[in-house]
Short mmCIF file of C-alpha atoms in Angstrom, two decimals:
data_model
loop_
_atom_site.label_atom_id
_atom_site.label_comp_id
_atom_site.label_asym_id
_atom_site.label_seq_id
_atom_site.Cartn_x
_atom_site.Cartn_y
_atom_site.Cartn_z
CA UNK A 1 -12.53 -6.05 -16.60
CA UNK A 2 -13.09 -2.61 -18.07
CA UNK A 3 -12.38 0.53 -16.06
CA UNK A 4 -16.08 1.00 -15.35
CA UNK A 5 -16.45 -2.59 -14.20
CA UNK A 6 -13.47 -2.29 -11.87
CA UNK A 7 -14.71 0.99 -10.44
CA UNK A 8 -18.19 -0.41 -9.87
CA UNK A 9 -16.77 -3.47 -8.12
CA UNK A 10 -14.55 -1.31 -5.89
CA UNK A 11 -17.51 0.92 -5.03
CA UNK A 12 -19.50 -2.18 -4.05
CA UNK A 13 -16.71 -3.31 -1.71
CA UNK A 14 -16.53 0.19 -0.22
CA UNK A 15 -20.29 0.18 0.47
CA UNK A 16 -20.00 -3.21 2.16
CA UNK A 17 -17.11 -1.99 4.31
CA UNK A 18 -19.01 1.11 5.43
CA UNK A 19 -21.97 -1.03 6.50
CA UNK A 20 -19.86 -3.81 8.03
CA UNK A 21 -20.52 -5.16 11.54
CA UNK A 22 -18.42 -8.32 11.24
CA UNK A 23 -16.15 -7.49 14.20
CA UNK A 24 -16.08 -5.33 17.32
CA UNK A 25 -14.27 -2.45 15.62
CA UNK A 26 -17.51 -1.17 14.11
CA UNK A 27 -18.71 -0.31 17.62
CA UNK A 28 -16.12 2.43 18.13
CA UNK A 29 -15.49 3.74 14.62
CA UNK A 30 -16.59 7.11 13.34
CA UNK A 31 -16.12 6.04 9.73
CA UNK A 32 -14.94 2.88 8.06
CA UNK A 33 -12.04 3.41 5.65
CA UNK A 34 -12.36 1.19 2.56
CA UNK A 35 -9.44 2.68 0.64
CA UNK A 36 -9.06 4.95 -2.36
CA UNK A 37 -7.16 5.50 -5.56
CA UNK A 38 -7.01 4.49 -9.20
CA UNK A 39 -9.09 1.58 -10.43
CA UNK A 40 -6.53 1.06 -13.21
CA UNK A 41 -3.29 1.06 -11.25
CA UNK A 42 -0.70 -1.70 -11.13
CA UNK A 43 0.47 -0.77 -7.60
CA UNK A 44 -1.46 -1.16 -4.34
CA UNK A 45 -0.19 0.14 -0.99
CA UNK A 46 -1.51 -1.79 2.02
CA UNK A 47 -1.11 -0.47 5.55
CA UNK A 48 -2.22 -1.74 8.94
CA UNK A 49 -5.40 0.16 9.82
CA UNK A 50 -6.93 3.63 10.08
CA UNK A 51 -5.73 6.08 12.72
CA UNK A 52 -7.44 9.06 14.35
CA UNK A 53 -7.57 11.31 11.28
CA UNK A 54 -8.48 8.47 8.93
CA UNK A 55 -11.36 7.47 11.20
CA UNK A 56 -12.68 11.04 11.20
CA UNK A 57 -12.46 11.51 7.42
CA UNK A 58 -13.06 7.96 6.16
CA UNK A 59 -9.90 8.11 4.01
CA UNK A 60 -6.62 6.18 4.32
CA UNK A 61 -3.31 7.82 5.26
CA UNK A 62 -4.42 11.44 5.75
CA UNK A 63 -2.50 12.23 8.95
CA UNK A 64 1.23 12.86 9.37
CA UNK A 65 2.05 9.33 8.19
CA UNK A 66 -0.07 9.99 5.12
CA UNK A 67 1.82 13.20 4.42
CA UNK A 68 5.07 11.23 4.49
CA UNK A 69 3.63 8.56 2.21
CA UNK A 70 2.69 11.32 -0.24
CA UNK A 71 6.30 12.56 -0.11
CA UNK A 72 7.53 9.03 -0.78
CA UNK A 73 5.30 8.86 -3.86
CA UNK A 74 6.51 12.28 -4.95
CA UNK A 75 10.09 11.06 -5.14
CA UNK A 76 8.89 8.65 -7.84
CA UNK A 77 6.89 11.38 -9.58
CA UNK A 78 3.74 9.50 -8.63
CA UNK A 79 0.66 10.93 -6.94
CA UNK A 80 -1.82 9.31 -4.58
CA UNK A 81 -4.36 9.06 -7.39
CA UNK A 82 -1.88 7.00 -9.42
CA UNK A 83 -1.99 4.10 -6.95
CA UNK A 84 -4.56 2.44 -4.69
CA UNK A 85 -4.14 2.82 -0.92
CA UNK A 86 -5.91 0.67 1.65
CA UNK A 87 -5.36 -1.22 4.93
CA UNK A 88 -5.50 -4.72 6.34
CA UNK A 89 -8.32 -3.65 8.66
CA UNK A 90 -10.81 -1.03 7.55
CA UNK A 91 -11.87 0.38 10.94
CA UNK A 92 -9.69 2.07 13.55
CA UNK A 93 -8.62 -0.11 16.49
CA UNK A 94 -9.26 1.83 19.72
CA UNK A 95 -6.30 3.98 20.79
CA UNK A 96 -4.49 2.79 17.66
CA UNK A 97 -3.73 -0.59 19.23
CA UNK A 98 -2.65 -3.50 17.05
CA UNK A 99 -5.54 -5.23 15.27
CA UNK A 100 -6.51 -8.56 16.80
CA UNK A 101 -6.33 -11.74 14.68
CA UNK A 102 -10.12 -12.10 14.54
CA UNK A 103 -10.44 -8.47 13.38
CA UNK A 104 -7.91 -9.08 10.61
CA UNK A 105 -9.80 -12.23 9.62
CA UNK A 106 -13.12 -10.36 9.55
CA UNK A 107 -11.70 -7.78 7.14
CA UNK A 108 -9.75 -10.24 4.99
CA UNK A 109 -12.55 -10.85 2.44
CA UNK A 110 -12.75 -7.13 1.66
CA UNK A 111 -9.04 -6.78 0.97
CA UNK A 112 -9.05 -10.01 -1.01
CA UNK A 113 -11.90 -8.75 -3.20
CA UNK A 114 -10.17 -5.40 -3.76
CA UNK A 115 -7.05 -7.21 -4.94
CA UNK A 116 -9.06 -9.52 -7.19
CA UNK A 117 -10.65 -6.48 -8.84
CA UNK A 118 -7.46 -4.44 -9.17
CA UNK A 119 -5.23 -7.37 -10.16
CA UNK A 120 -2.06 -5.41 -9.27
CA UNK A 121 1.42 -6.32 -10.42
CA UNK A 122 2.95 -4.98 -7.19
CA UNK A 123 1.72 -4.75 -3.60
CA UNK A 124 3.71 -2.40 -1.36
CA UNK A 125 3.33 -3.49 2.25
CA UNK A 126 3.50 -0.75 4.89
CA UNK A 127 4.53 -2.10 8.28
CA UNK A 128 4.63 -5.48 9.93
CA UNK A 129 0.91 -6.32 9.89
CA UNK A 130 0.67 -5.88 6.14
CA UNK A 131 4.00 -7.68 5.78
CA UNK A 132 2.57 -10.62 7.74
CA UNK A 133 -0.25 -11.01 5.24
CA UNK A 134 1.87 -10.93 2.10
CA UNK A 135 5.24 -12.18 3.37
CA UNK A 136 4.29 -14.47 6.25
CA UNK A 137 7.11 -15.31 8.62
CA UNK A 138 9.29 -12.36 7.58
CA UNK A 139 10.51 -9.62 9.94
CA UNK A 140 10.18 -6.02 8.79
CA UNK A 141 13.72 -5.18 9.94
CA UNK A 142 15.06 -7.80 7.55
CA UNK A 143 12.50 -7.77 4.73
CA UNK A 144 12.20 -4.03 4.06
CA UNK A 145 13.34 -3.10 0.58
CA UNK A 146 12.92 -6.65 -0.74
CA UNK A 147 10.43 -8.23 -3.11
CA UNK A 148 8.69 -11.63 -2.94
CA UNK A 149 5.99 -13.46 -4.91
CA UNK A 150 2.49 -13.17 -3.41
CA UNK A 151 0.30 -16.15 -2.56
CA UNK A 152 -2.60 -16.07 -5.05
CA UNK A 153 -4.93 -16.91 -2.15
CA UNK A 154 -4.59 -13.28 -1.04
CA UNK A 155 -6.55 -12.26 -4.13
CA UNK A 156 -3.53 -10.88 -5.98
CA UNK A 157 -2.81 -13.63 -8.47
CA UNK A 158 0.57 -13.18 -10.14
CA UNK A 159 1.61 -10.20 -8.00
CA UNK A 160 4.84 -9.43 -6.19
CA UNK A 161 5.07 -7.84 -2.73
CA UNK A 162 7.57 -5.11 -1.85
CA UNK A 163 8.16 -4.44 1.85
CA UNK A 164 8.41 -0.97 3.41
CA UNK A 165 8.46 0.24 6.97
CA UNK A 166 5.21 1.92 7.97
CA UNK A 167 5.51 5.70 7.48
CA UNK A 168 4.59 6.16 11.15
CA UNK A 169 7.77 4.28 12.09
CA UNK A 170 9.75 6.60 9.84
CA UNK A 171 8.30 9.58 11.71
CA UNK A 172 9.68 8.17 14.95
CA UNK A 173 13.18 7.41 13.69
CA UNK A 174 15.44 9.41 11.38
CA UNK A 175 17.31 6.22 10.49
CA UNK A 176 14.09 4.43 9.51
CA UNK A 177 13.09 7.51 7.50
CA UNK A 178 16.44 7.50 5.69
CA UNK A 179 16.15 3.80 4.97
CA UNK A 180 12.56 4.22 3.81
CA UNK A 181 13.53 6.79 1.19
CA UNK A 182 16.22 4.40 -0.03
CA UNK A 183 13.69 1.54 -0.15
CA UNK A 184 11.09 3.65 -1.98
CA UNK A 185 13.67 4.37 -4.68
CA UNK A 186 13.69 0.64 -5.45
CA UNK A 187 9.93 0.46 -6.10
CA UNK A 188 10.16 1.20 -9.87
CA UNK A 189 12.65 -1.66 -10.30
CA UNK A 190 10.34 -3.92 -8.27
CA UNK A 191 7.46 -2.96 -10.57
CA UNK A 192 9.54 -3.80 -13.63
CA UNK A 193 10.38 -7.17 -12.06
CA UNK A 194 6.73 -7.80 -11.23
CA UNK A 195 5.66 -6.99 -14.78
CA UNK A 196 8.29 -9.32 -16.18
CA UNK A 197 7.17 -12.12 -13.87
CA UNK A 198 3.59 -11.72 -15.06
CA UNK A 199 4.81 -11.79 -18.65
CA UNK A 200 2.78 -8.72 -19.45
CA UNK A 201 2.47 -4.99 -18.84
CA UNK A 202 -0.42 -2.63 -19.41
CA UNK A 203 2.13 -0.20 -20.88
CA UNK A 204 5.72 -0.86 -21.98
CA UNK A 205 7.95 -0.46 -18.92
CA UNK A 206 11.24 1.35 -18.71
CA UNK A 207 14.11 -1.08 -19.15
CA UNK A 208 15.65 -2.58 -16.03
CA UNK A 209 19.02 -0.88 -16.44
CA UNK A 210 17.44 2.58 -16.65
CA UNK A 211 15.30 2.01 -13.58
CA UNK A 212 18.15 0.53 -11.56
CA UNK A 213 20.39 3.50 -12.39
CA UNK A 214 17.66 5.94 -11.36
CA UNK A 215 17.06 4.02 -8.14
CA UNK A 216 20.77 4.13 -7.29
CA UNK A 217 20.82 7.89 -7.86
CA UNK A 218 17.74 8.33 -5.69
CA UNK A 219 19.28 6.41 -2.80
CA UNK A 220 22.16 8.88 -2.72
CA UNK A 221 19.82 11.90 -2.77
CA UNK A 222 18.88 13.68 0.50
CA UNK A 223 15.26 12.98 1.54
CA UNK A 224 14.15 16.59 1.01
CA UNK A 225 15.19 16.52 -2.65
CA UNK A 226 13.03 14.82 -5.28
CA UNK A 227 15.39 12.52 -7.19
CA UNK A 228 15.54 12.18 -10.94
CA UNK A 229 13.80 8.80 -11.16
CA UNK A 230 12.68 6.97 -14.27
CA UNK A 231 9.14 7.68 -15.40
CA UNK A 232 7.56 4.26 -14.97
CA UNK A 233 3.86 4.61 -15.80
CA UNK A 234 1.33 2.65 -13.76
CA UNK A 235 -1.41 2.08 -16.32
#
């Protein structure tokens, strides 16, 4: 696909999401939240579902958890517009409860189509519900910071998944926040691995040794300091 074709396809999915009545969540939403970001990126971040602020604005990760996600990206010298950010469910569950299985199933075709269009090399899962879709059977406490191949049935043929705690969990625990910064520092290496597994890259990647060294330096850096990470371009 060309850029224009990808963008058009993503816009079509977004329009379908905003008009969706496939499950009960549409009854209580203010706005559906299809997702946003680059149509050309190699990295997709997938969370659980919209919260209060996301529901009001129709955008993903715009509350306190979104601010922390932006900080995570900043440590890699990436911006929100460099990646694509979306959720497993596109409408806010009432009182931020966990999404029900039938709600996840109702939204699944939208996420699958987004992944088919974007064809990412790397999917970064945020929290246990996203983890369950891309690393079924894994526990977030054990899987965070690790990478696994993705089932092509998810729509992301040839992709790898990298597990992170949800930023909201990091806001509740300084230890989870510390570990999340350390995990985020490993994302460039995971992207290099994902590119190698696909046998292709849209741009030449930094070599593994360089990225691994930068990731190690970032892990040792306090969270409020942007580490000197390798410049791994996304498209």
